Amino acid sequence: MADSSDVPHDGSWRSASWRTQLRRRLLTWFTTSARDLPWRKTRDPYAIWVSEVMLQQTQVATVIPYFERFLRDYPTPAALAAADEAEVLRRWEGLGYYRRAKQLHAAAKRITAEHGGRFPETFEAVLALPGIGRYTAGAVLSISRDQRLPVVEANTLRLYSRLIALRQPPTATAPNRLLWEVAAAILPRQQAGRFNQAAMELGALLCTPRNPDCERCPLRSLCPTRREGLQEEIPGKVRTLQYEDRSHVAVVAQHEDRFFLRRCPPGGHWAGLWDFPRYDLTPAAALPGDALAAEVERRFAAEFGFAVRLGEKLKTLRHGVTRFRITLDAFTAEANRREADSAECGWYQPHEILDLPLNTTGRKLSRLLP
């Protein structure tokens, strides 16, 4: 096991005086500089949990209206647990990373079944819920119940890396363990939740990945990274994700006044959401038009048991999913018959599609229907 004591860094954080100054300055700054956010107006652990899940990999400005609508529709874990998953996914539509919504729903069911509908208040019980890791459990319990639990997420990982002048990539095993040690050591005995929020806020507003605003930072005189001019080198670089270009084709099949959609299967992208049938034709998408149409028609018939004839291109959309950059060419298509609906696919009039939980590109294509 990697030893965090061997990680090169500045050890000022081990000084009680240094930690006391940091706490006092950070909490004072937060009093005057904290953003007015709806989840900061409650101590309800359920509401704070919802906000933390929504904020994962999503901008604050995007989350605010979703959070307010979600809490209005599902004010308690029991209300969320009682909702149909498709309904929950429809409410989540546009936030992306839909697995978060599915896990939120599953965890609400667990809370209702095992905790009487009350959000649990021990770290172990919260950690046992679907989709909740060390960071989320610590954030929810420290903010809602002032439990002295550390938080290391994207913003505090960067902030703490700079406060100890961490000379190695912070996601590596030993450096990451050290950052959790630092996060635990600097927590005050009281106001732990407020301190965690302040640290996350400072990372989000001032201690940014590029061009951090060190002159306005309340911790500038305590920061060895600023003192040594290493703001652009710390945190250490992590492996850059290499994106793959993919070419997909979507089939917007129509029979009379209805359009054919399917539910995305478990285990793949957008599992549980609805979409127009789509096929990864990389590198076949480079085929001439007739060959491309024949291949799409063959795959469609093999999957659904009835034929379509591809028509005009409806739209080209570009989007990203995990490590893929996808070019999606959507084509109209005429179906030779209308199969009976099932739980996994069916025919819908345009106004009926409004109520289905669609992935982002599916929703964009649905808006083009006559």
CSV table of C-alpha atoms in Angstrom, one decimal:
chain,number,residue,atom,x,y,z
A,1,MET,CA,0.0,0.0,0.0
A,2,ALA,CA,1.3,3.4,-1.0
A,3,ASP,CA,2.5,5.5,2.0
A,4,SER,CA,1.2,9.1,2.1
A,5,SER,CA,4.1,10.2,4.3
A,6,ASP,CA,6.5,9.8,1.4
A,7,VAL,CA,4.5,12.2,-0.9
A,8,PRO,CA,6.5,15.4,-1.5
A,9,HIS,CA,4.6,18.4,-0.2
A,10,ASP,CA,4.8,21.3,2.2
A,11,GLY,CA,4.1,20.3,5.8
A,12,SER,CA,2.8,23.6,7.2
A,13,TRP,CA,-0.6,22.1,7.6
A,14,ARG,CA,0.7,20.0,10.5
A,15,SER,CA,1.1,23.2,12.6
A,16,ALA,CA,-1.8,23.9,14.9
A,17,SER,CA,-1.3,27.6,14.5
A,18,TRP,CA,-1.4,27.3,10.7
A,19,ARG,CA,-4.7,25.3,10.9
A,20,THR,CA,-6.2,27.8,13.3
A,21,GLN,CA,-5.5,30.7,11.0
A,22,LEU,CA,-6.8,28.8,8.0
A,23,ARG,CA,-10.1,28.0,9.7
A,24,ARG,CA,-10.7,31.6,11.0
A,25,ARG,CA,-9.9,33.2,7.6
A,26,LEU,CA,-11.9,30.8,5.5
A,27,LEU,CA,-15.0,31.0,7.7
A,28,THR,CA,-14.8,34.8,7.9
A,29,TRP,CA,-14.5,34.9,4.1
A,30,PHE,CA,-17.5,32.6,3.6
A,31,THR,CA,-19.7,34.8,5.8
A,32,THR,CA,-19.4,37.7,3.3
A,33,SER,CA,-18.7,35.9,0.1
A,34,ALA,CA,-20.9,32.8,0.0
A,35,ARG,CA,-23.4,32.6,-3.0
A,36,ASP,CA,-27.1,32.6,-2.2
A,37,LEU,CA,-28.0,29.0,-3.2
A,38,PRO,CA,-31.3,27.3,-2.4
A,39,TRP,CA,-29.7,24.2,-0.8
A,40,ARG,CA,-27.9,26.5,1.7
A,41,LYS,CA,-31.3,27.5,3.1
A,42,THR,CA,-32.0,24.1,4.6
A,43,ARG,CA,-30.6,21.6,7.0
A,44,ASP,CA,-32.7,18.8,5.6
A,45,PRO,CA,-30.2,16.0,4.7
A,46,TYR,CA,-32.5,14.7,2.0
A,47,ALA,CA,-32.5,18.1,0.2
A,48,ILE,CA,-28.8,18.5,0.6
A,49,TRP,CA,-28.2,15.0,-0.7
A,50,VAL,CA,-30.3,15.8,-3.8
A,51,SER,CA,-28.2,18.9,-4.4
A,52,GLU,CA,-24.9,17.1,-4.0
A,53,VAL,CA,-25.9,14.4,-6.5
A,54,MET,CA,-27.1,17.0,-9.0
A,55,LEU,CA,-23.9,19.1,-8.6
A,56,GLN,CA,-21.7,16.2,-9.6
A,57,GLN,CA,-20.2,17.1,-13.0
A,58,THR,CA,-22.9,19.8,-13.5
A,59,GLN,CA,-22.6,23.6,-13.2
A,60,VAL,CA,-24.4,25.4,-10.3
A,61,ALA,CA,-26.4,27.6,-12.6
A,62,THR,CA,-27.8,24.6,-14.4
A,63,VAL,CA,-28.7,22.7,-11.2
A,64,ILE,CA,-30.7,25.5,-9.4
A,65,PRO,CA,-34.0,25.2,-11.4
A,66,TYR,CA,-33.7,21.4,-11.5
A,67,PHE,CA,-33.2,21.3,-7.7
A,68,GLU,CA,-36.1,23.5,-7.0
A,69,ARG,CA,-38.5,21.6,-9.3
A,70,PHE,CA,-37.3,18.2,-8.0
A,71,LEU,CA,-37.9,19.2,-4.3
A,72,ARG,CA,-41.3,20.5,-5.2
A,73,ASP,CA,-42.3,17.3,-7.0
A,74,TYR,CA,-40.5,14.9,-4.5
A,75,PRO,CA,-40.3,16.7,-1.1
A,76,THR,CA,-39.3,13.6,0.8
A,77,PRO,CA,-37.5,10.3,0.3
A,78,ALA,CA,-40.9,8.5,0.4
A,79,ALA,CA,-42.3,10.7,-2.3
A,80,LEU,CA,-39.3,10.0,-4.5
A,81,ALA,CA,-39.5,6.3,-3.8
A,82,ALA,CA,-43.2,6.2,-4.7
A,83,ALA,CA,-42.6,7.8,-8.2
A,84,ASP,CA,-42.2,5.7,-11.3
A,85,GLU,CA,-38.6,5.6,-12.5
A,86,ALA,CA,-39.6,6.9,-16.0
A,87,GLU,CA,-41.2,9.9,-14.3
A,88,VAL,CA,-38.0,10.6,-12.3
A,89,LEU,CA,-35.9,10.3,-15.4
A,90,ARG,CA,-38.2,12.7,-17.2
A,91,ARG,CA,-37.7,15.3,-14.4
A,92,TRP,CA,-34.0,14.7,-14.6
A,93,GLU,CA,-33.9,15.2,-18.4
A,94,GLY,CA,-31.3,17.7,-19.4
A,95,LEU,CA,-29.0,17.2,-16.4
A,96,GLY,CA,-27.2,14.3,-18.1
A,97,TYR,CA,-25.4,11.4,-16.3
A,98,TYR,CA,-28.7,9.7,-15.9
A,99,ARG,CA,-27.3,7.0,-13.7
A,100,ARG,CA,-27.3,9.5,-10.9
A,101,ALA,CA,-31.1,9.8,-11.1
A,102,LYS,CA,-31.6,6.0,-11.2
A,103,GLN,CA,-29.3,5.6,-8.1
A,104,LEU,CA,-31.1,8.5,-6.3
A,105,HIS,CA,-34.4,6.7,-6.9
A,106,ALA,CA,-33.0,3.4,-5.8
A,107,ALA,CA,-31.6,5.0,-2.6
A,108,ALA,CA,-34.9,6.6,-1.8
A,109,LYS,CA,-36.5,3.2,-2.0
A,110,ARG,CA,-33.9,1.8,0.4
A,111,ILE,CA,-34.4,4.8,2.8
A,112,THR,CA,-38.2,4.1,2.8
A,113,ALA,CA,-37.9,0.4,3.3
A,114,GLU,CA,-35.0,0.3,5.8
A,115,HIS,CA,-35.1,3.7,7.6
A,116,GLY,CA,-38.8,4.5,7.7
A,117,GLY,CA,-38.5,7.2,5.1
A,118,ARG,CA,-36.0,9.2,7.2
A,119,PHE,CA,-32.6,10.0,5.7
A,120,PRO,CA,-30.1,8.0,7.9
A,121,GLU,CA,-27.7,10.0,10.1
A,122,THR,CA,-24.7,7.6,10.5
A,123,PHE,CA,-21.9,7.6,8.1
A,124,GLU,CA,-22.0,3.9,7.6
A,125,ALA,CA,-25.7,3.9,6.8
A,126,VAL,CA,-25.4,6.7,4.3
A,127,LEU,CA,-22.4,5.1,2.7
A,128,ALA,CA,-24.4,1.9,2.2
A,129,LEU,CA,-27.0,3.7,0.0
A,130,PRO,CA,-26.8,3.2,-3.8
A,131,GLY,CA,-24.7,5.7,-5.6
A,132,ILE,CA,-23.2,7.3,-2.4
A,133,GLY,CA,-19.5,7.4,-1.8
A,134,ARG,CA,-17.2,8.8,0.9
A,135,TYR,CA,-17.4,12.4,-0.4
A,136,THR,CA,-21.2,12.6,-0.7
A,137,ALA,CA,-21.8,10.9,2.6
A,138,GLY,CA,-19.4,13.3,4.3
A,139,ALA,CA,-20.8,16.4,2.6
A,140,VAL,CA,-24.5,15.5,3.5
A,141,LEU,CA,-23.8,14.7,7.1
A,142,SER,CA,-21.4,17.5,7.8
A,143,ILE,CA,-23.7,20.2,6.2
A,144,SER,CA,-27.0,18.9,7.6
A,145,ARG,CA,-25.8,17.6,11.0
A,146,ASP,CA,-22.5,19.3,11.5
A,147,GLN,CA,-20.7,15.9,11.8
A,148,ARG,CA,-16.9,16.3,11.7
A,149,LEU,CA,-16.4,14.5,8.3
A,150,PRO,CA,-13.9,15.6,5.7
A,151,VAL,CA,-14.8,16.4,2.1
A,152,VAL,CA,-12.5,16.0,-0.9
A,153,GLU,CA,-14.2,16.6,-4.3
A,154,ALA,CA,-13.0,18.5,-7.4
A,155,ASN,CA,-12.8,22.0,-5.8
A,156,THR,CA,-11.3,21.0,-2.4
A,157,LEU,CA,-8.9,18.5,-4.1
A,158,ARG,CA,-7.5,21.5,-6.0
A,159,LEU,CA,-7.6,23.8,-3.0
A,160,TYR,CA,-5.9,21.4,-0.6
A,161,SER,CA,-3.3,20.4,-3.2
A,162,ARG,CA,-2.2,24.0,-3.4
A,163,LEU,CA,-2.3,24.6,0.3
A,164,ILE,CA,0.2,21.8,0.8
A,165,ALA,CA,2.1,22.4,-2.5
A,166,LEU,CA,1.4,18.8,-3.5
A,167,ARG,CA,4.0,17.8,-6.1
A,168,GLN,CA,2.3,14.7,-7.5
A,169,PRO,CA,-1.0,14.1,-9.3
A,170,PRO,CA,-3.7,14.3,-6.6
A,171,THR,CA,-5.7,11.4,-7.9
A,172,ALA,CA,-2.8,8.9,-7.4
A,173,THR,CA,-3.3,6.6,-4.4
A,174,ALA,CA,-0.8,8.0,-1.9
A,175,PRO,CA,-1.3,11.7,-2.7
A,176,ASN,CA,-5.1,11.2,-2.6
A,177,ARG,CA,-4.8,9.5,0.8
A,178,LEU,CA,-2.7,12.5,2.0
A,179,LEU,CA,-5.3,15.0,0.9
A,180,TRP,CA,-8.0,13.1,2.9
A,181,GLU,CA,-5.7,13.3,5.9
A,182,VAL,CA,-5.3,17.0,5.4
A,183,ALA,CA,-9.0,17.5,4.9
A,184,ALA,CA,-9.7,15.7,8.2
A,185,ALA,CA,-7.0,17.5,10.2
A,186,ILE,CA,-8.0,21.1,9.2
A,187,LEU,CA,-11.7,20.6,10.1
A,188,PRO,CA,-12.8,22.7,13.1
A,189,ARG,CA,-14.5,20.9,16.0
A,190,GLN,CA,-17.6,23.0,15.4
A,191,GLN,CA,-19.1,24.3,12.1
A,192,ALA,CA,-17.6,21.4,10.1
A,193,GLY,CA,-20.3,21.6,7.6
A,194,ARG,CA,-19.9,25.3,7.1
A,195,PHE,CA,-16.2,24.9,6.8
A,196,ASN,CA,-16.6,22.2,4.1
A,197,GLN,CA,-19.0,24.5,2.2
A,198,ALA,CA,-16.5,27.4,2.5
A,199,ALA,CA,-13.7,25.3,1.2
A,200,MET,CA,-15.7,24.1,-1.8
A,201,GLU,CA,-16.9,27.7,-2.4
A,202,LEU,CA,-13.3,29.0,-2.4
A,203,GLY,CA,-12.2,26.4,-4.8
A,204,ALA,CA,-15.1,27.2,-7.1
A,205,LEU,CA,-14.8,31.0,-7.0
A,206,LEU,CA,-11.2,31.8,-6.5
A,207,CYS,CA,-8.9,28.8,-6.4
A,208,THR,CA,-9.8,27.9,-10.0
A,209,PRO,CA,-8.0,25.4,-12.3
A,210,ARG,CA,-6.6,28.2,-14.4
A,211,ASN,CA,-5.6,31.7,-13.4
A,212,PRO,CA,-6.6,31.5,-9.7
A,213,ASP,CA,-7.5,34.8,-8.1
A,214,CYS,CA,-4.8,34.6,-5.5
A,215,GLU,CA,-4.9,38.3,-4.6
A,216,ARG,CA,-8.5,38.0,-3.4
A,217,CYS,CA,-7.9,34.7,-1.6
A,218,PRO,CA,-8.2,34.9,2.2
A,219,LEU,CA,-5.6,32.1,2.5
A,220,ARG,CA,-3.0,33.6,0.2
A,221,SER,CA,-0.3,34.2,2.9
A,222,LEU,CA,-0.7,30.6,4.1
A,223,CYS,CA,-0.4,29.1,0.6
A,224,PRO,CA,3.0,27.7,-0.4
A,225,THR,CA,1.9,27.2,-4.0
A,226,ARG,CA,1.3,30.9,-4.3
A,227,ARG,CA,4.6,31.7,-2.5
A,228,GLU,CA,6.5,29.6,-5.0
A,229,GLY,CA,4.6,30.7,-8.0
A,230,LEU,CA,3.4,27.1,-8.9
A,231,GLN,CA,-0.3,27.8,-9.4
A,232,GLU,CA,-0.3,26.5,-12.9
A,233,GLU,CA,1.7,23.4,-12.1
A,234,ILE,CA,-0.3,22.4,-9.0
A,235,PRO,CA,-2.4,20.3,-8.9
A,236,GLY,CA,-0.2,18.0,-10.9
A,237,LYS,CA,-1.4,17.0,-14.3
A,238,VAL,CA,-3.5,13.9,-14.6
A,239,ARG,CA,-3.8,11.7,-17.7
A,240,THR,CA,-5.7,13.6,-20.4
A,241,LEU,CA,-8.7,11.7,-21.7
A,242,GLN,CA,-8.3,10.7,-25.3
A,243,TYR,CA,-11.6,11.1,-27.2
A,244,GLU,CA,-12.7,8.8,-29.9
A,245,ASP,CA,-14.7,10.0,-32.8
A,246,ARG,CA,-17.8,7.9,-33.6
A,247,SER,CA,-20.5,8.0,-36.3
A,248,HIS,CA,-24.0,7.1,-35.4
A,249,VAL,CA,-27.2,7.0,-37.4
A,250,ALA,CA,-30.7,7.6,-35.9
A,251,VAL,CA,-33.8,6.3,-37.6
A,252,VAL,CA,-36.9,8.5,-37.2
A,253,ALA,CA,-39.4,5.9,-38.4
A,254,GLN,CA,-43.0,6.9,-39.2
A,255,HIS,CA,-46.2,5.1,-39.9
A,256,GLU,CA,-49.2,7.3,-40.5
A,257,ASP,CA,-49.2,9.8,-37.6
A,258,ARG,CA,-47.0,7.9,-35.2
A,259,PHE,CA,-43.2,7.6,-34.7
A,260,PHE,CA,-41.3,4.6,-33.4
A,261,LEU,CA,-39.1,4.8,-30.3
A,262,ARG,CA,-37.4,2.3,-28.1
A,263,ARG,CA,-36.2,2.2,-24.5
A,264,CYS,CA,-32.4,2.1,-24.2
A,265,PRO,CA,-31.3,-1.3,-22.9
A,266,PRO,CA,-29.7,-1.9,-19.5
A,267,GLY,CA,-25.9,-1.7,-19.4
A,268,GLY,CA,-25.5,0.9,-22.2
A,269,HIS,CA,-25.6,4.6,-22.5
A,270,TRP,CA,-28.9,6.2,-21.4
A,271,ALA,CA,-30.2,3.0,-19.9
A,272,GLY,CA,-33.9,3.4,-19.1
A,273,LEU,CA,-34.4,6.5,-21.3
A,274,TRP,CA,-36.2,6.5,-24.6
A,275,ASP,CA,-34.7,7.3,-28.0
A,276,PHE,CA,-35.1,6.8,-31.7
A,277,PRO,CA,-33.3,3.7,-32.8
A,278,ARG,CA,-29.7,4.5,-33.5
A,279,TYR,CA,-26.7,2.5,-34.7
A,280,ASP,CA,-23.0,3.0,-34.4
A,281,LEU,CA,-21.7,2.7,-38.0
A,282,THR,CA,-18.1,3.6,-37.3
A,283,PRO,CA,-16.4,3.4,-39.8
A,284,ALA,CA,-19.3,2.3,-42.0
A,285,ALA,CA,-20.7,5.8,-42.0
A,286,ALA,CA,-18.2,6.7,-44.6
A,287,LEU,CA,-20.0,4.4,-47.1
A,288,PRO,CA,-21.8,6.0,-50.0
A,289,GLY,CA,-25.5,6.8,-49.4
A,290,ASP,CA,-27.1,3.7,-50.9
A,291,ALA,CA,-24.8,1.3,-49.0
A,292,LEU,CA,-25.3,3.3,-45.8
A,293,ALA,CA,-29.1,3.1,-46.2
A,294,ALA,CA,-29.0,-0.6,-46.9
A,295,GLU,CA,-26.9,-1.3,-43.8
A,296,VAL,CA,-29.2,0.8,-41.5
A,297,GLU,CA,-32.3,-0.9,-43.0
A,298,ARG,CA,-30.7,-4.3,-42.4
A,299,ARG,CA,-29.9,-3.6,-38.8
A,300,PHE,CA,-33.3,-2.1,-38.1
A,301,ALA,CA,-35.2,-5.1,-39.5
A,302,ALA,CA,-32.9,-7.6,-37.7
A,303,GLU,CA,-33.6,-5.8,-34.4
A,304,PHE,CA,-37.3,-5.0,-34.6
A,305,GLY,CA,-38.7,-7.5,-37.1
A,306,PHE,CA,-40.2,-5.1,-39.7
A,307,ALA,CA,-38.8,-3.1,-42.5
A,308,VAL,CA,-38.2,0.6,-43.0
A,309,ARG,CA,-37.0,2.6,-46.0
A,310,LEU,CA,-34.6,5.3,-45.2
A,311,GLY,CA,-35.5,8.8,-46.5
A,312,GLU,CA,-34.0,12.2,-46.3
A,313,LYS,CA,-31.5,13.4,-43.7
A,314,LEU,CA,-33.4,15.2,-41.0
A,315,LYS,CA,-30.6,16.6,-38.9
A,316,THR,CA,-27.0,16.2,-37.9
A,317,LEU,CA,-26.2,16.5,-34.2
A,318,ARG,CA,-22.9,16.4,-32.4
A,319,HIS,CA,-22.5,15.5,-28.8
A,320,GLY,CA,-20.2,13.8,-26.3
A,321,VAL,CA,-20.7,10.7,-24.2
A,322,THR,CA,-17.9,9.6,-21.8
A,323,ARG,CA,-14.8,9.3,-24.0
A,324,PHE,CA,-16.7,9.5,-27.3
A,325,ARG,CA,-17.3,12.4,-29.6
A,326,ILE,CA,-20.3,11.4,-31.6
A,327,THR,CA,-21.7,12.7,-34.9
A,328,LEU,CA,-25.3,11.6,-35.2
A,329,ASP,CA,-27.0,11.7,-38.6
A,330,ALA,CA,-30.8,11.4,-38.2
A,331,PHE,CA,-32.8,10.2,-41.2
A,332,THR,CA,-36.5,10.0,-41.7
A,333,ALA,CA,-37.9,6.6,-42.6
A,334,GLU,CA,-41.1,5.0,-43.7
A,335,ALA,CA,-42.2,1.8,-41.9
A,336,ASN,CA,-44.1,-0.9,-43.9
A,337,ARG,CA,-46.3,-1.6,-41.0
A,338,ARG,CA,-46.9,-0.7,-37.4
A,339,GLU,CA,-46.0,-3.4,-34.8
A,340,ALA,CA,-47.8,-3.6,-31.5
A,341,ASP,CA,-46.3,-1.6,-28.6
A,342,SER,CA,-44.3,-3.3,-25.9
A,343,ALA,CA,-42.6,-2.3,-22.7
A,344,GLU,CA,-39.4,-1.7,-24.6
A,345,CYS,CA,-40.6,0.0,-27.9
A,346,GLY,CA,-43.7,1.6,-29.3
A,347,TRP,CA,-45.4,4.0,-31.6
A,348,TYR,CA,-46.2,7.5,-30.4
A,349,GLN,CA,-47.8,10.7,-31.7
A,350,PRO,CA,-45.6,13.8,-31.3
A,351,HIS,CA,-47.5,15.1,-28.3
A,352,GLU,CA,-47.2,11.7,-26.5
A,353,ILE,CA,-43.4,11.8,-26.9
A,354,LEU,CA,-43.4,14.9,-24.7
A,355,ASP,CA,-44.1,12.8,-21.6
A,356,LEU,CA,-41.4,10.2,-22.3
A,357,PRO,CA,-38.0,10.5,-20.7
A,358,LEU,CA,-35.7,11.0,-23.7
A,359,ASN,CA,-32.0,11.4,-23.9
A,360,THR,CA,-30.7,14.8,-25.0
A,361,THR,CA,-30.4,14.0,-28.7
A,362,GLY,CA,-33.8,12.2,-28.7
A,363,ARG,CA,-35.4,15.3,-27.3
A,364,LYS,CA,-33.8,17.5,-29.9
A,365,LEU,CA,-35.0,15.2,-32.7
A,366,SER,CA,-38.5,15.0,-31.2
A,367,ARG,CA,-38.8,18.8,-31.6
A,368,LEU,CA,-38.4,18.4,-35.3
A,369,LEU,CA,-41.4,16.2,-35.8
A,370,PRO,CA,-44.4,17.5,-37.7
